[in-house]
CSV table of C-alpha atoms in Angstrom, one decimal:
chain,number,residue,atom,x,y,z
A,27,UNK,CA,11.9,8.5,2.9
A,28,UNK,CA,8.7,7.0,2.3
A,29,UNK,CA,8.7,3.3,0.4
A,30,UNK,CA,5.3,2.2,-1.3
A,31,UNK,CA,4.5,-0.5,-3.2
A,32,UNK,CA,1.9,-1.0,-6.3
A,33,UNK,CA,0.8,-4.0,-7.1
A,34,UNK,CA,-1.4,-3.8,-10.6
A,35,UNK,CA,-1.3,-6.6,-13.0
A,36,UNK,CA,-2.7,-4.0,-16.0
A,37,UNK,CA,0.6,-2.5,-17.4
A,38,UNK,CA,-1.0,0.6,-18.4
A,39,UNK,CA,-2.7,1.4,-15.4
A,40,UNK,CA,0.2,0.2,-13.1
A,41,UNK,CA,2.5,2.5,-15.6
A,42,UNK,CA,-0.6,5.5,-15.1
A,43,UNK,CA,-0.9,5.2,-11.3
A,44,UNK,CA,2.9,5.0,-10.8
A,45,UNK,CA,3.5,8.2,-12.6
A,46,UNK,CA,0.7,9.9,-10.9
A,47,UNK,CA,2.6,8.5,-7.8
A,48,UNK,CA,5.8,10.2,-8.1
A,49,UNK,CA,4.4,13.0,-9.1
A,50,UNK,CA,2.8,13.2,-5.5
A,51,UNK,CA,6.1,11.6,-3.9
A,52,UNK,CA,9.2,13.5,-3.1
A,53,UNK,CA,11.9,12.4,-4.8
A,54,UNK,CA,13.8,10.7,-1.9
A,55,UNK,CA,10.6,8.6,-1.9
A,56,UNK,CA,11.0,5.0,-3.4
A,57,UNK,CA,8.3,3.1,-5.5
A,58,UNK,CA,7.7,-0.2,-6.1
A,59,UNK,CA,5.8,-1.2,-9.0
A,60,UNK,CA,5.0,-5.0,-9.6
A,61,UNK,CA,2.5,-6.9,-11.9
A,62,UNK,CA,3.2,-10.4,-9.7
A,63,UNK,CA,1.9,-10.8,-6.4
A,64,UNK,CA,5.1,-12.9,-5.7
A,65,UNK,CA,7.3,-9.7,-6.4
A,66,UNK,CA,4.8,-7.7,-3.8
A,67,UNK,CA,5.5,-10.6,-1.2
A,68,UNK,CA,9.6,-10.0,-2.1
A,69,UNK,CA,9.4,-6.3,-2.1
A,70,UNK,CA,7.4,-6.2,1.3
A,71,UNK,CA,9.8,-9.0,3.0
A,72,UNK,CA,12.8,-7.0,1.9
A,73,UNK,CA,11.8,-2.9,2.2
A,74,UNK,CA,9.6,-1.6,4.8
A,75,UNK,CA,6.4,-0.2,2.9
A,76,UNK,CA,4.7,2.9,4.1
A,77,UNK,CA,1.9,2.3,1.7
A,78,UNK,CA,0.5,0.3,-0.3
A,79,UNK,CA,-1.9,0.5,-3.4
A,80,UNK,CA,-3.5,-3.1,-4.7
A,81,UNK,CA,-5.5,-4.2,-7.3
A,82,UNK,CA,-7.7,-6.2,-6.1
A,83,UNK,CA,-8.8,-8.4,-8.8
A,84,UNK,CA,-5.2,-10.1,-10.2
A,85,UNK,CA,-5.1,-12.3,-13.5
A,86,UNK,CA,-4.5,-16.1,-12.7
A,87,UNK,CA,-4.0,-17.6,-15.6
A,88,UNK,CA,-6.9,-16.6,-17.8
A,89,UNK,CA,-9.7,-16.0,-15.0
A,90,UNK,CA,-9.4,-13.0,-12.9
A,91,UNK,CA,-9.4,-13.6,-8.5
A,92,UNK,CA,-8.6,-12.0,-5.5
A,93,UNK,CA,-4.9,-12.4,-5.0
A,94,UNK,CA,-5.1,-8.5,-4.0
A,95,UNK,CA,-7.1,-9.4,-1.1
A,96,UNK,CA,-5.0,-12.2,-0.2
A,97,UNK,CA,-2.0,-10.4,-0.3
A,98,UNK,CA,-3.2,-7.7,2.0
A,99,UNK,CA,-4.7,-10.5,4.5
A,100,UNK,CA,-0.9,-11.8,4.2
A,101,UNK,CA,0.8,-8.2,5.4
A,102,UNK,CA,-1.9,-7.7,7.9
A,103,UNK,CA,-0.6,-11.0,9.9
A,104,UNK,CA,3.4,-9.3,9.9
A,105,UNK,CA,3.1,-6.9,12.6
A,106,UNK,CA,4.4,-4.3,11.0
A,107,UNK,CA,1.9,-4.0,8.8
A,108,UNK,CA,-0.9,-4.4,10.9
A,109,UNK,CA,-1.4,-0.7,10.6
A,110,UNK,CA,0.5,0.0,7.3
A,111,UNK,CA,-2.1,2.2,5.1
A,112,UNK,CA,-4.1,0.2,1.8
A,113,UNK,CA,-5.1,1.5,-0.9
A,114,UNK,CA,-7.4,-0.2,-2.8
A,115,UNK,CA,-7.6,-0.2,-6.9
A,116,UNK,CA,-10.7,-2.1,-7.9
A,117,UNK,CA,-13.5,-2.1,-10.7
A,118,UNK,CA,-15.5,-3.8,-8.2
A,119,UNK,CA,-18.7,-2.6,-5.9
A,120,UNK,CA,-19.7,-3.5,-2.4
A,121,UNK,CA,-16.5,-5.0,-1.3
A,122,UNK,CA,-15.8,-1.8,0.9
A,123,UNK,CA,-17.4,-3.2,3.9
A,124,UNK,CA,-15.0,-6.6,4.0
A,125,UNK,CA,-11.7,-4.5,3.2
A,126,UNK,CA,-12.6,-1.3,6.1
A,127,UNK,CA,-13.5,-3.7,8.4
A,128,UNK,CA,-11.2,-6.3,8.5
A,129,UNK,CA,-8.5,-5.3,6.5
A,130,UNK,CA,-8.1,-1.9,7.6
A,131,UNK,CA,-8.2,-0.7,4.1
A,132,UNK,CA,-7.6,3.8,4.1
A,133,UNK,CA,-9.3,4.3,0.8
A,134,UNK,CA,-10.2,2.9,-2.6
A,135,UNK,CA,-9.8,3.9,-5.7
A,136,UNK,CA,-12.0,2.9,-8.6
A,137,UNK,CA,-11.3,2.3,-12.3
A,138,UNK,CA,-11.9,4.2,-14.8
A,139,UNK,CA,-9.1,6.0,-13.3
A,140,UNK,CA,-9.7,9.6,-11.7
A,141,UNK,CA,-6.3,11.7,-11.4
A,142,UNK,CA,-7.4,14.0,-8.7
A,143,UNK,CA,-8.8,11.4,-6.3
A,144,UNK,CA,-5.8,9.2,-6.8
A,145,UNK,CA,-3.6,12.6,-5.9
A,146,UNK,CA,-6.1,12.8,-3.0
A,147,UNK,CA,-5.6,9.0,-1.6
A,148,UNK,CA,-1.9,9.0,-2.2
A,149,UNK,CA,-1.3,12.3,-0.4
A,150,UNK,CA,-3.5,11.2,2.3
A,151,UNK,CA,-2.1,8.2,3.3
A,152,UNK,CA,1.6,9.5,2.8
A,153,UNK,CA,0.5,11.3,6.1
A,154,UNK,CA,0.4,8.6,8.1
A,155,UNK,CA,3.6,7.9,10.8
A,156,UNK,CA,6.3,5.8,8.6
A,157,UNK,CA,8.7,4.1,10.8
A,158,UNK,CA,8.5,3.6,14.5
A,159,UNK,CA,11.0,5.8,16.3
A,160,UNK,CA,13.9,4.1,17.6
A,161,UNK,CA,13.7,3.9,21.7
A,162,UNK,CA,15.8,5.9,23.3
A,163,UNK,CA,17.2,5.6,27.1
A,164,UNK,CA,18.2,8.2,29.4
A,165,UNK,CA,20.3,7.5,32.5
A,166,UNK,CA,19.4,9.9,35.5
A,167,UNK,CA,22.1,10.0,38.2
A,168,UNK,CA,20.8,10.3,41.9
A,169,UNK,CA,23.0,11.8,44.5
């Protein structure tokens, strides 16, 4: 079961990319959907998310800043997120080189909304290992 958390503070296009989501999920797969970057900080302290897709630019208020950004900074300082794969929903240009290279960010995807490359960028991150495999031991006797 995959868990993966959106974090859009437009309710139409958080209710567009979520459908799109589960189309691409399986249905054992659980979504998080969440206009409040506090409700992303909840979600991610309580589930473990395989993926997540941020807007970028939140509302604060009645100006617009990059909350999306922070939050992602936030879950790359948890180690088990350091890896955890980002997508990225944004109307904005040239921030791809700050999210890649420090942020570790797997893909963008850029408003006005297209519905194959969202398929695309969900199915490809989806790919990626979910949970670490529990260790196991093995005992070897010696005669």
């Amino acid at each position: 079961m995959k868990r993966i958390l959106i974090l859009e503070d437009n309710a139409d296009s958080r209710v567009y990319m979520e459908k799109i989501v589960r189309e691409v999920c399986q249905e054992r797969d659980v979504i998080f959907a969440c206009e409040k970057v506090q409700d992303a900080y909840q979600y991610a302290a309580n589930s473990n998310i395989n993926l997540f897709i941020i807007d970028i630019m939140m509302k604060n208020g009645k100006t617009h800043d990059t909350a999306g950004l922070t939050f992602v900074e936030h879950m790359r300082e948890r180690e088990c997120y350091m890896f955890t794969p980002v997508i990225f929903v944004t109307g904005l240009q040239d921030i791809n080189r700050y999210t890649i290279d420090h942020l570790r960010c797997h893909s963008f995807i850029e408003k006005p909304f297209d519905e194959q490359v969202i398929r695309r960028v969900v199915a490809e991150a989806l790919l990626f290992p979910g949970e670490k495999p529990k260790r196991k031991y093995y005992s070897f006797k010696q005669d």
